[in-house]
PDB file of C-alpha atoms in Angstrom:
ATOM      1  CA  MET K   1      77.746 105.723  78.634  1.00  0.00           C
ATOM      2  CA  ALA K   2      78.903 108.406  82.067  1.00  0.00           C
ATOM      3  CA  ALA K   3      81.463 106.791  83.977  1.00  0.00           C
ATOM      4  CA  PRO K   4      80.636 106.355  88.232  1.00  0.00           C
ATOM      5  CA  SER K   5      81.018 109.766  90.089  1.00  0.00           C
ATOM      6  CA  GLY K   6      82.768 108.260  92.426  1.00  0.00           C
ATOM      7  CA  SER K   7      85.389 107.389  90.640  1.00  0.00           C
ATOM      8  CA  ARG K   8      86.269 111.238  89.292  1.00  0.00           C
ATOM      9  CA  LEU K   9      86.127 112.023  93.072  1.00  0.00           C
ATOM     10  CA  VAL K  10      88.867 109.807  94.113  1.00  0.00           C
ATOM     11  CA  ILE K  11      90.648 110.861  90.610  1.00  0.00           C
ATOM     12  CA  TYR K  12      89.751 114.552  91.851  1.00  0.00           C
ATOM     13  CA  ALA K  13      91.322 114.289  95.264  1.00  0.00           C
ATOM     14  CA  ALA K  14      94.420 112.330  94.611  1.00  0.00           C
ATOM     15  CA  LEU K  15      94.936 114.733  91.622  1.00  0.00           C
ATOM     16  CA  VAL K  16      94.817 118.167  93.855  1.00  0.00           C
ATOM     17  CA  GLY K  17      96.359 115.959  96.737  1.00  0.00           C
ATOM     18  CA  ASN K  18      99.402 115.061  94.634  1.00  0.00           C
ATOM     19  CA  LEU K  19      99.729 118.243  92.966  1.00  0.00           C
ATOM     20  CA  CYS K  20     100.701 120.251  95.962  1.00  0.00           C
ATOM     21  CA  ILE K  21     102.247 117.481  97.744  1.00  0.00           C
ATOM     22  CA  ALA K  22     105.002 116.957  94.193  1.00  0.00           C
ATOM     23  CA  ILE K  23     106.317 121.216  94.874  1.00  0.00           C
ATOM     24  CA  ALA K  24     106.092 121.095  99.024  1.00  0.00           C
ATOM     25  CA  LYS K  25     108.265 118.197  98.239  1.00  0.00           C
ATOM     26  CA  PHE K  26     110.245 119.383  95.917  1.00  0.00           C
ATOM     27  CA  VAL K  27     111.081 122.323  97.510  1.00  0.00           C
ATOM     28  CA  ALA K  28     112.314 120.225 100.649  1.00  0.00           C
ATOM     29  CA  ALA K  29     114.921 118.328  98.847  1.00  0.00           C
ATOM     30  CA  GLY K  30     115.655 121.534  96.951  1.00  0.00           C
ATOM     31  CA  LEU K  31     116.633 123.027 100.329  1.00  0.00           C
ATOM     32  CA  SER K  32     117.988 120.443 102.252  1.00  0.00           C
ATOM     33  CA  GLY K  33     119.525 117.753  99.828  1.00  0.00           C
ATOM     34  CA  SER K  34     118.138 114.758 100.504  1.00  0.00           C
ATOM     35  CA  SER K  35     117.353 111.904  97.981  1.00  0.00           C
ATOM     36  CA  ALA K  36     114.846 110.237  99.193  1.00  0.00           C
ATOM     37  CA  MET K  37     112.337 113.553  99.130  1.00  0.00           C
ATOM     38  CA  LEU K  38     113.955 114.174  96.178  1.00  0.00           C
ATOM     39  CA  SER K  39     112.455 110.451  95.207  1.00  0.00           C
ATOM     40  CA  GLU K  40     109.345 111.316  96.654  1.00  0.00           C
ATOM     41  CA  GLY K  41     108.917 114.606  94.985  1.00  0.00           C
ATOM     42  CA  VAL K  42     109.512 112.982  91.416  1.00  0.00           C
ATOM     43  CA  HIS K  43     106.797 110.216  92.757  1.00  0.00           C
ATOM     44  CA  SER K  44     104.418 112.791  93.782  1.00  0.00           C
ATOM     45  CA  LEU K  45     104.906 114.495  90.305  1.00  0.00           C
ATOM     46  CA  VAL K  46     104.420 110.902  88.443  1.00  0.00           C
ATOM     47  CA  ASP K  47     101.187 110.504  90.288  1.00  0.00           C
ATOM     48  CA  THR K  48     100.304 113.867  89.685  1.00  0.00           C
ATOM     49  CA  ILE K  49     100.185 112.519  85.637  1.00  0.00           C
ATOM     50  CA  ASN K  50      98.671 109.737  86.366  1.00  0.00           C
ATOM     51  CA  GLU K  51      95.717 110.946  87.915  1.00  0.00           C
ATOM     52  CA  VAL K  52      95.311 113.575  84.558  1.00  0.00           C
ATOM     53  CA  LEU K  53      95.468 110.951  82.815  1.00  0.00           C
ATOM     54  CA  LEU K  54      93.049 108.523  84.522  1.00  0.00           C
ATOM     55  CA  LEU K  55      90.472 111.529  83.671  1.00  0.00           C
ATOM     56  CA  TYR K  56      91.506 111.642  80.257  1.00  0.00           C
ATOM     57  CA  GLY K  57      91.358 107.854  79.492  1.00  0.00           C
ATOM     58  CA  LEU K  58      87.579 108.137  81.088  1.00  0.00           C
ATOM     59  CA  ARG K  59      86.537 111.186  79.254  1.00  0.00           C
ATOM     60  CA  ARG K  60      87.411 109.252  75.632  1.00  0.00           C
ATOM     61  CA  SER K  61      85.578 106.641  77.404  1.00  0.00           C
ATOM     62  CA  GLU K  62      82.706 108.007  77.122  1.00  0.00           C
ATOM     63  CA  LYS K  63      82.470 108.947  73.720  1.00  0.00           C
ATOM     64  CA  LYS K  64      79.529 107.397  71.638  1.00  0.00           C
ATOM     65  CA  PRO K  65      79.820 104.124  69.695  1.00  0.00           C
ATOM     66  CA  ASP K  66      80.057 105.353  66.193  1.00  0.00           C
ATOM     67  CA  THR K  67      81.158 103.786  62.257  1.00  0.00           C
ATOM     68  CA  VAL K  68      84.453 103.525  63.791  1.00  0.00           C
ATOM     69  CA  HIS K  69      84.386 101.843  67.203  1.00  0.00           C
ATOM     70  CA  PRO K  70      80.508 100.422  67.063  1.00  0.00           C
ATOM     71  CA  PHE K  71      80.967  99.215  70.678  1.00  0.00           C
ATOM     72  CA  GLY K  72      82.160 102.469  72.078  1.00  0.00           C
ATOM     73  CA  TYR K  73      85.417 103.417  73.395  1.00  0.00           C
ATOM     74  CA  GLY K  74      85.361 101.740  76.285  1.00  0.00           C
ATOM     75  CA  ARG K  75      88.714 100.578  76.208  1.00  0.00           C
ATOM     76  CA  GLU K  76      90.283 104.226  75.831  1.00  0.00           C
ATOM     77  CA  LEU K  77      90.090 103.301  79.983  1.00  0.00           C
ATOM     78  CA  TYR K  78      91.900 100.101  80.154  1.00  0.00           C
ATOM     79  CA  PHE K  79      94.612 101.892  77.820  1.00  0.00           C
ATOM     80  CA  TRP K  80      95.434 105.104  79.424  1.00  0.00           C
ATOM     81  CA  SER K  81      95.370 102.757  82.684  1.00  0.00           C
ATOM     82  CA  PHE K  82      98.463 100.499  80.894  1.00  0.00           C
ATOM     83  CA  ILE K  83     100.401 103.959  80.073  1.00  0.00           C
ATOM     84  CA  VAL K  84      99.649 105.040  83.857  1.00  0.00           C
ATOM     85  CA  ALA K  85     100.966 101.657  84.791  1.00  0.00           C
ATOM     86  CA  LEU K  86     104.822 101.991  82.788  1.00  0.00           C
ATOM     87  CA  LEU K  87     105.075 105.459  83.728  1.00  0.00           C
ATOM     88  CA  VAL K  88     104.883 104.594  87.547  1.00  0.00           C
ATOM     89  CA  PHE K  89     107.275 101.907  86.972  1.00  0.00           C
ATOM     90  CA  ALA K  90     109.706 103.888  84.430  1.00  0.00           C
ATOM     91  CA  ALA K  91     109.482 107.677  85.933  1.00  0.00           C
ATOM     92  CA  GLY K  92     108.883 106.684  89.272  1.00  0.00           C
ATOM     93  CA  ALA K  93     110.992 103.558  90.014  1.00  0.00           C
ATOM     94  CA  GLY K  94     113.632 104.364  87.708  1.00  0.00           C
ATOM     95  CA  VAL K  95     114.514 107.753  88.613  1.00  0.00           C
ATOM     96  CA  SER K  96     114.416 106.503  92.600  1.00  0.00           C
ATOM     97  CA  ALA K  97     116.404 103.987  92.082  1.00  0.00           C
ATOM     98  CA  TYR K  98     118.553 105.978  90.139  1.00  0.00           C
ATOM     99  CA  GLU K  99     119.000 108.978  92.942  1.00  0.00           C
ATOM    100  CA  GLY K 100     119.486 105.769  95.489  1.00  0.00           C
ATOM    101  CA  ILE K 101     122.398 104.911  93.600  1.00  0.00           C
ATOM    102  CA  GLN K 102     123.866 107.675  93.127  1.00  0.00           C
ATOM    103  CA  HIS K 103     123.666 108.956  96.829  1.00  0.00           C
ATOM    104  CA  ILE K 104     124.641 105.016  97.935  1.00  0.00           C
ATOM    105  CA  ARG K 105     128.011 106.452  95.421  1.00  0.00           C
ATOM    106  CA  HIS K 106     127.758 109.767  97.045  1.00  0.00           C
ATOM    107  CA  PRO K 107     126.514 110.235 100.194  1.00  0.00           C
ATOM    108  CA  GLU K 108     126.441 113.914 101.097  1.00  0.00           C
ATOM    109  CA  PRO K 109     124.310 114.448 104.636  1.00  0.00           C
ATOM    110  CA  ALA K 110     120.819 116.822 103.832  1.00  0.00           C
ATOM    111  CA  THR K 111     120.292 119.342 105.424  1.00  0.00           C
ATOM    112  CA  ASN K 112     117.270 121.738 107.327  1.00  0.00           C
ATOM    113  CA  HIS K 113     116.046 118.500 108.788  1.00  0.00           C
ATOM    114  CA  LEU K 114     112.484 120.476 110.220  1.00  0.00           C
ATOM    115  CA  ILE K 115     111.384 121.265 106.437  1.00  0.00           C
ATOM    116  CA  SER K 116     111.897 117.870 105.077  1.00  0.00           C
ATOM    117  CA  TYR K 117     110.124 116.374 108.525  1.00  0.00           C
ATOM    118  CA  SER K 118     107.362 118.785 108.229  1.00  0.00           C
ATOM    119  CA  VAL K 119     106.799 118.245 104.046  1.00  0.00           C
ATOM    120  CA  LEU K 120     105.903 114.697 105.167  1.00  0.00           C
ATOM    121  CA  GLY K 121     104.100 115.833 108.266  1.00  0.00           C
ATOM    122  CA  ILE K 122     101.531 117.258 105.671  1.00  0.00           C
ATOM    123  CA  SER K 123     102.300 114.869 102.575  1.00  0.00           C
ATOM    124  CA  ILE K 124     101.110 111.186 104.963  1.00  0.00           C
ATOM    125  CA  ALA K 125      98.091 113.732 106.131  1.00  0.00           C
ATOM    126  CA  PHE K 126      97.051 114.086 102.753  1.00  0.00           C
ATOM    127  CA  GLU K 127      97.702 111.194 100.965  1.00  0.00           C
ATOM    128  CA  GLY K 128      95.909 109.197 103.773  1.00  0.00           C
ATOM    129  CA  ALA K 129      92.587 111.427 103.023  1.00  0.00           C
ATOM    130  CA  SER K 130      92.713 110.699  99.667  1.00  0.00           C
ATOM    131  CA  TRP K 131      94.031 107.114 100.733  1.00  0.00           C
ATOM    132  CA  TRP K 132      90.466 106.936 102.765  1.00  0.00           C
ATOM    133  CA  ILE K 133      87.935 107.981  99.787  1.00  0.00           C
ATOM    134  CA  ALA K 134      89.529 105.339  96.869  1.00  0.00           C
ATOM    135  CA  LEU K 135      89.020 102.945 100.296  1.00  0.00           C
ATOM    136  CA  ARG K 136      86.089 104.899 100.674  1.00  0.00           C
ATOM    137  CA  GLU K 137      84.472 104.186  96.743  1.00  0.00           C
ATOM    138  CA  PHE K 138      86.197 100.239  96.280  1.00  0.00           C
ATOM    139  CA  ARG K 139      84.644  99.011  99.410  1.00  0.00           C
ATOM    140  CA  ALA K 140      81.079 100.279  97.538  1.00  0.00           C
ATOM    141  CA  THR K 141      81.982  98.754  94.769  1.00  0.00           C
ATOM    142  CA  LYS K 142      83.428  95.168  95.639  1.00  0.00           C
ATOM    143  CA  GLY K 143      80.372  93.881  97.723  1.00  0.00           C
ATOM    144  CA  THR K 144      81.248  90.126  99.799  1.00  0.00           C
ATOM    145  CA  MET K 145      84.931  89.741  97.307  1.00  0.00           C
ATOM    146  CA  GLY K 146      87.648  90.567  99.910  1.00  0.00           C
ATOM    147  CA  TYR K 147      89.898  93.414  98.388  1.00  0.00           C
ATOM    148  CA  PHE K 148      92.459  91.498  96.211  1.00  0.00           C
ATOM    149  CA  GLU K 149      89.812  89.120  94.545  1.00  0.00           C
ATOM    150  CA  ALA K 150      87.580  92.487  94.135  1.00  0.00           C
ATOM    151  CA  PHE K 151      91.171  93.585  92.853  1.00  0.00           C
ATOM    152  CA  ARG K 152      91.425  90.969  89.885  1.00  0.00           C
ATOM    153  CA  ARG K 153      87.463  90.763  89.090  1.00  0.00           C
ATOM    154  CA  SER K 154      87.100  94.888  89.021  1.00  0.00           C
ATOM    155  CA  LYS K 155      86.408  95.755  85.586  1.00  0.00           C
ATOM    156  CA  ASP K 156      87.118  99.289  86.374  1.00  0.00           C
ATOM    157  CA  PRO K 157      90.539 100.178  86.504  1.00  0.00           C
ATOM    158  CA  THR K 158      90.193 104.176  88.253  1.00  0.00           C
ATOM    159  CA  THR K 159      89.553 103.558  92.098  1.00  0.00           C
ATOM    160  CA  PHE K 160      91.953 100.463  92.108  1.00  0.00           C
ATOM    161  CA  THR K 161      94.603 102.441  90.704  1.00  0.00           C
ATOM    162  CA  VAL K 162      94.282 105.270  93.020  1.00  0.00           C
ATOM    163  CA  LEU K 163      94.408 103.350  95.018  1.00  0.00           C
ATOM    164  CA  LEU K 164      97.571 101.511  94.498  1.00  0.00           C
ATOM    165  CA  GLU K 165      98.930 104.613  94.364  1.00  0.00           C
ATOM    166  CA  ASP K 166      97.949 106.698  97.278  1.00  0.00           C
ATOM    167  CA  SER K 167      99.042 103.115  99.486  1.00  0.00           C
ATOM    168  CA  ALA K 168     102.647 102.594  97.654  1.00  0.00           C
ATOM    169  CA  ALA K 169     102.777 107.025  98.422  1.00  0.00           C
ATOM    170  CA  LEU K 170     101.894 106.413 102.018  1.00  0.00           C
ATOM    171  CA  LEU K 171     104.731 103.381 102.593  1.00  0.00           C
ATOM    172  CA  GLY K 172     106.933 105.753 100.030  1.00  0.00           C
ATOM    173  CA  LEU K 173     106.604 108.277 102.638  1.00  0.00           C
ATOM    174  CA  GLY K 174     107.277 106.191 105.844  1.00  0.00           C
ATOM    175  CA  PHE K 175     110.601 104.511 103.826  1.00  0.00           C
ATOM    176  CA  ALA K 176     111.490 108.405 103.011  1.00  0.00           C
ATOM    177  CA  LEU K 177     110.861 109.438 107.159  1.00  0.00           C
ATOM    178  CA  ALA K 178     112.654 106.382 108.444  1.00  0.00           C
ATOM    179  CA  GLY K 179     115.445 106.509 106.058  1.00  0.00           C
ATOM    180  CA  LEU K 180     115.551 110.521 106.841  1.00  0.00           C
ATOM    181  CA  LEU K 181     115.663 110.140 110.683  1.00  0.00           C
ATOM    182  CA  ALA K 182     117.800 107.264 110.361  1.00  0.00           C
ATOM    183  CA  ALA K 183     120.265 108.876 108.293  1.00  0.00           C
ATOM    184  CA  GLN K 184     120.337 111.907 110.684  1.00  0.00           C
ATOM    185  CA  LEU K 185     120.230 110.308 114.013  1.00  0.00           C
ATOM    186  CA  LEU K 186     123.325 107.560 112.967  1.00  0.00           C
ATOM    187  CA  ASP K 187     124.782 109.924 110.901  1.00  0.00           C
ATOM    188  CA  MET K 188     124.934 107.973 107.672  1.00  0.00           C
ATOM    189  CA  PRO K 189     123.906 109.880 104.740  1.00  0.00           C
ATOM    190  CA  VAL K 190     123.876 106.463 103.050  1.00  0.00           C
ATOM    191  CA  LEU K 191     121.363 105.646 104.717  1.00  0.00           C
ATOM    192  CA  ASP K 192     119.248 108.765 103.053  1.00  0.00           C
ATOM    193  CA  GLY K 193     120.167 106.566  99.375  1.00  0.00           C
ATOM    194  CA  VAL K 194     118.669 103.288 100.547  1.00  0.00           C
ATOM    195  CA  ALA K 195     115.255 104.963 102.067  1.00  0.00           C
ATOM    196  CA  SER K 196     115.241 105.893  97.823  1.00  0.00           C
ATOM    197  CA  LEU K 197     116.126 102.089  96.575  1.00  0.00           C
ATOM    198  CA  CYS K 198     112.996 101.272  99.192  1.00  0.00           C
ATOM    199  CA  ILE K 199     110.656 103.791  97.128  1.00  0.00           C
ATOM    200  CA  ALA K 200     111.416 102.287  93.793  1.00  0.00           C
ATOM    201  CA  ALA K 201     110.985  98.567  94.824  1.00  0.00           C
ATOM    202  CA  VAL K 202     107.604  99.581  96.310  1.00  0.00           C
ATOM    203  CA  LEU K 203     106.737 101.655  92.893  1.00  0.00           C
ATOM    204  CA  ALA K 204     108.283  98.800  90.972  1.00  0.00           C
ATOM    205  CA  VAL K 205     106.245  95.946  93.246  1.00  0.00           C
ATOM    206  CA  THR K 206     102.576  98.591  92.090  1.00  0.00           C
ATOM    207  CA  ALA K 207     103.571  99.072  88.546  1.00  0.00           C
ATOM    208  CA  PHE K 208     103.602  95.294  87.949  1.00  0.00           C
ATOM    209  CA  LEU K 209     100.417  95.092  89.694  1.00  0.00           C
ATOM    210  CA  LEU K 210      98.647  97.689  88.008  1.00  0.00           C
ATOM    211  CA  ALA K 211     100.358  96.761  84.268  1.00  0.00           C
ATOM    212  CA  ARG K 212      99.351  92.981  85.069  1.00  0.00           C
ATOM    213  CA  GLU K 213      95.606  93.660  86.213  1.00  0.00           C
ATOM    214  CA  THR K 214      95.221  96.257  83.259  1.00  0.00           C
ATOM    215  CA  LYS K 215      96.656  94.095  81.127  1.00  0.00           C
ATOM    216  CA  GLY K 216      94.723  91.522  81.261  1.00  0.00           C
ATOM    217  CA  LEU K 217      91.204  93.768  80.993  1.00  0.00           C
ATOM    218  CA  LEU K 218      92.835  95.669  77.905  1.00  0.00           C
ATOM    219  CA  VAL K 219      93.116  92.787  76.041  1.00  0.00           C
ATOM    220  CA  GLY K 220      90.070  91.272  77.227  1.00  0.00           C
ATOM    221  CA  GLU K 221      88.235  90.149  79.806  1.00  0.00           C
ATOM    222  CA  PRO K 222      84.604  88.052  80.177  1.00  0.00           C
ATOM    223  CA  ALA K 223      82.050  90.220  82.588  1.00  0.00           C
ATOM    224  CA  HIS K 224      80.837  89.298  86.091  1.00  0.00           C
ATOM    225  CA  PRO K 225      79.388  86.040  85.501  1.00  0.00           C
ATOM    226  CA  SER K 226      75.546  86.955  87.147  1.00  0.00           C
ATOM    227  CA  VAL K 227      75.428  88.941  83.807  1.00  0.00           C
ATOM    228  CA  ALA K 228      75.452  85.350  81.932  1.00  0.00           C
ATOM    229  CA  ASN K 229      73.865  83.633  83.868  1.00  0.00           C
ATOM    230  CA  ARG K 230      71.043  86.204  83.821  1.00  0.00           C
ATOM    231  CA  ILE K 231      70.740  85.429  80.029  1.00  0.00           C
ATOM    232  CA  LEU K 232      71.228  81.886  80.101  1.00  0.00           C
ATOM    233  CA  ALA K 233      68.351  82.182  82.874  1.00  0.00           C
ATOM    234  CA  VAL K 234      66.162  84.310  80.977  1.00  0.00           C
ATOM    235  CA  ALA K 235      66.763  82.212  77.226  1.00  0.00           C
ATOM    236  CA  ASN K 236      65.802  78.720  79.520  1.00  0.00           C
ATOM    237  CA  THR K 237      62.405  80.657  79.922  1.00  0.00           C
ATOM    238  CA  ASP K 238      61.403  81.390  76.637  1.00  0.00           C
ATOM    239  CA  PRO K 239      58.742  79.706  74.744  1.00  0.00           C
ATOM    240  CA  ASP K 240      60.885  79.542  71.552  1.00  0.00           C
ATOM    241  CA  LEU K 241      63.708  78.635  72.324  1.00  0.00           C
ATOM    242  CA  ARG K 242      64.219  74.279  72.671  1.00  0.00           C
ATOM    243  CA  ASN K 243      68.139  75.281  74.656  1.00  0.00           C
ATOM    244  CA  ALA K 244      70.439  77.552  75.525  1.00  0.00           C
ATOM    245  CA  ASN K 245      73.216  76.344  75.591  1.00  0.00           C
ATOM    246  CA  GLY K 246      76.328  78.601  76.733  1.00  0.00           C
ATOM    247  CA  VAL K 247      77.147  82.530  76.437  1.00  0.00           C
ATOM    248  CA  THR K 248      80.902  84.039  75.825  1.00  0.00           C
ATOM    249  CA  THR K 249      81.060  87.551  77.293  1.00  0.00           C
ATOM    250  CA  MET K 250      83.337  90.286  76.728  1.00  0.00           C
ATOM    251  CA  GLN K 251      84.275  93.377  78.915  1.00  0.00           C
ATOM    252  CA  MET K 252      84.267  96.272  77.057  1.00  0.00           C
ATOM    253  CA  GLY K 253      84.576  99.117  79.117  1.00  0.00           C
ATOM    254  CA  PRO K 254      83.196  99.138  82.421  1.00  0.00           C
ATOM    255  CA  ASP K 255      79.902  99.205  82.157  1.00  0.00           C
ATOM    256  CA  GLN K 256      80.308  98.232  78.483  1.00  0.00           C
ATOM    257  CA  VAL K 257      79.821  94.031  78.148  1.00  0.00           C
ATOM    258  CA  VAL K 258      79.087  92.337  74.418  1.00  0.00           C
ATOM    259  CA  ALA K 259      77.892  88.821  74.577  1.00  0.00           C
ATOM    260  CA  MET K 260      77.386  85.566  72.602  1.00  0.00           C
ATOM    261  CA  LEU K 261      74.268  83.162  73.324  1.00  0.00           C
ATOM    262  CA  SER K 262      74.384  79.909  71.704  1.00  0.00           C
ATOM    263  CA  ALA K 263      70.757  78.292  71.496  1.00  0.00           C
ATOM    264  CA  GLU K 264      68.302  75.950  69.945  1.00  0.00           C
ATOM    265  CA  PHE K 265      65.585  77.610  68.419  1.00  0.00           C
ATOM    266  CA  GLU K 266      62.571  74.999  68.063  1.00  0.00           C
ATOM    267  CA  ASP K 267      62.307  73.846  64.357  1.00  0.00           C
ATOM    268  CA  ASP K 268      58.819  74.748  63.554  1.00  0.00           C
ATOM    269  CA  ARG K 269      59.781  78.887  64.666  1.00  0.00           C
ATOM    270  CA  THR K 270      60.046  81.309  62.000  1.00  0.00           C
ATOM    271  CA  THR K 271      62.123  84.006  61.569  1.00  0.00           C
ATOM    272  CA  PRO K 272      60.116  86.718  62.543  1.00  0.00           C
ATOM    273  CA  GLN K 273      59.187  85.217  65.675  1.00  0.00           C
ATOM    274  CA  ILE K 274      63.057  84.126  66.309  1.00  0.00           C
ATOM    275  CA  GLU K 275      63.680  87.821  65.988  1.00  0.00           C
ATOM    276  CA  ALA K 276      61.043  88.538  68.396  1.00  0.00           C
ATOM    277  CA  CYS K 277      62.494  86.028  70.608  1.00  0.00           C
ATOM    278  CA  ILE K 278      66.335  87.360  70.976  1.00  0.00           C
ATOM    279  CA  THR K 279      64.594  91.175  70.962  1.00  0.00           C
ATOM    280  CA  ARG K 280      62.673  89.338  74.325  1.00  0.00           C
ATOM    281  CA  ILE K 281      66.046  87.882  76.351  1.00  0.00           C
ATOM    282  CA  GLU K 282      67.509  91.318  75.812  1.00  0.00           C
ATOM    283  CA  LYS K 283      65.314  93.431  76.854  1.00  0.00           C
ATOM    284  CA  ALA K 284      64.649  91.217  79.398  1.00  0.00           C
ATOM    285  CA  VAL K 285      68.800  91.379  80.516  1.00  0.00           C
ATOM    286  CA  LYS K 286      69.580  94.550  79.836  1.00  0.00           C
ATOM    287  CA  ALA K 287      66.668  95.894  82.384  1.00  0.00           C
ATOM    288  CA  GLU K 288      68.920  94.240  85.532  1.00  0.00           C
ATOM    289  CA  TYR K 289      72.393  94.945  83.388  1.00  0.00           C
ATOM    290  CA  PRO K 290      71.755  97.331  81.259  1.00  0.00           C
ATOM    291  CA  GLU K 291      76.197  98.001  80.623  1.00  0.00           C
ATOM    292  CA  LEU K 292      75.170  95.187  78.355  1.00  0.00           C
ATOM    293  CA  VAL K 293      75.816  96.981  75.031  1.00  0.00           C
ATOM    294  CA  ALA K 294      75.006  94.367  72.018  1.00  0.00           C
ATOM    295  CA  LEU K 295      73.637  90.746  72.116  1.00  0.00           C
ATOM    296  CA  PHE K 296      74.365  88.681  69.342  1.00  0.00           C
ATOM    297  CA  VAL K 297      72.947  85.107  69.119  1.00  0.00           C
ATOM    298  CA  LYS K 298      74.014  81.983  67.310  1.00  0.00           C
ATOM    299  CA  PRO K 299      71.594  78.806  66.419  1.00  0.00           C
ATOM    300  CA  GLN K 300      73.514  75.881  66.952  1.00  0.00           C
ATOM    301  CA  THR K 301      72.661  72.294  68.782  1.00  0.00           C
ATOM    302  CA  PRO K 302      74.124  71.769  71.982  1.00  0.00           C
ATOM    303  CA  GLU K 303      76.440  68.863  70.493  1.00  0.00           C
ATOM    304  CA  VAL K 304      78.256  71.608  68.122  1.00  0.00           C
ATOM    305  CA  PHE K 305      78.314  73.696  71.393  1.00  0.00           C
ATOM    306  CA  ARG K 306      80.389  71.233  72.921  1.00  0.00           C
ATOM    307  CA  ALA K 307      82.294  69.967  70.694  1.00  0.00           C
ATOM    308  CA  ARG K 308      83.505  73.158  69.663  1.00  0.00           C
ATOM    309  CA  ARG K 309      84.287  74.312  73.531  1.00  0.00           C
ATOM    310  CA  ALA K 310      86.108  70.953  73.597  1.00  0.00           C
ATOM    311  CA  ALA K 311      88.169  72.232  70.334  1.00  0.00           C
ATOM    312  CA  LEU K 312      89.094  75.388  72.044  1.00  0.00           C
ATOM    313  CA  GLY K 313      90.454  73.964  75.500  1.00  0.00           C
ATOM    314  CA  GLU K 314      92.556  71.597  73.270  1.00  0.00           C
ATOM    315  CA  HIS K 315      94.120  74.690  71.647  1.00  0.00           C
ATOM    316  CA  ARG K 316      94.346  76.221  74.521  1.00  0.00           C
ATOM    317  CA  LEU K 317      96.148  73.474  76.529  1.00  0.00           C
ATOM    318  CA  SER K 318      98.340  72.664  72.861  1.00  0.00           C
ATOM    319  CA  PRO K 319     102.121  74.117  73.115  1.00  0.00           C
TER     320      PRO K 319
END
């Protein structure tokens, strides 16, 4: 199933920008000896690798279902997004923290400040452009929800991952610029190392947010409530169904949903009639939600359904 073109545009824009910025930052770090610039170079290099991993995850998630993965490979994207979160923490925050501590313990004044300031200014421009593209795509998909709610409920990690990375990058650039400027004006090279620690903190928080959200998607989250509500609405209008008890959904990928419907059929309905009823419900829902890849129906009385839901709730609360 093809991924939204907007997702790829966001990733490609971030990939090109981060690669150019990483090269410039490493050159500036080598010429100036700035710890903050080196941390920023590592940050941009990690972001570049992350974009490559997201593109790989997108390609893998589009593979057709087969006997090994009958519901498709959608969760591959969630797996690689989780790896991205780990890289941001381990490679980005870890290296930045190490560089910051080393520079605080052994402070050395930076040189060639003009080069560093020029690279930081260009980096802010590139990162700002990438951030704006990611923000525009995120706005287009979030609807009326707030930003934090949309982040928590999003089923496509590509856009919010790049948006968070770019936001962290802009904050990191701000800290690098402030640290370099303060170290020069106050003649305190230790502040350059402090800026690296601030960058590490930003990356650590970003990694935590990404890891928490992608872990939920990887383990399994329900689809948007509108899918379940529509299945119930369609099922309750079918003449062969006495009662639609409830629906359980599972998000298998950004555009892949599996649903289970508990329903009580009319007692006098034959097997062909029941099969036709299920087909009608599935066809009607798929017309509005093409991401529904499968609908399973379990015949149950409302009493049995409620009893099992209650037991599930007790199990969840038990120590």
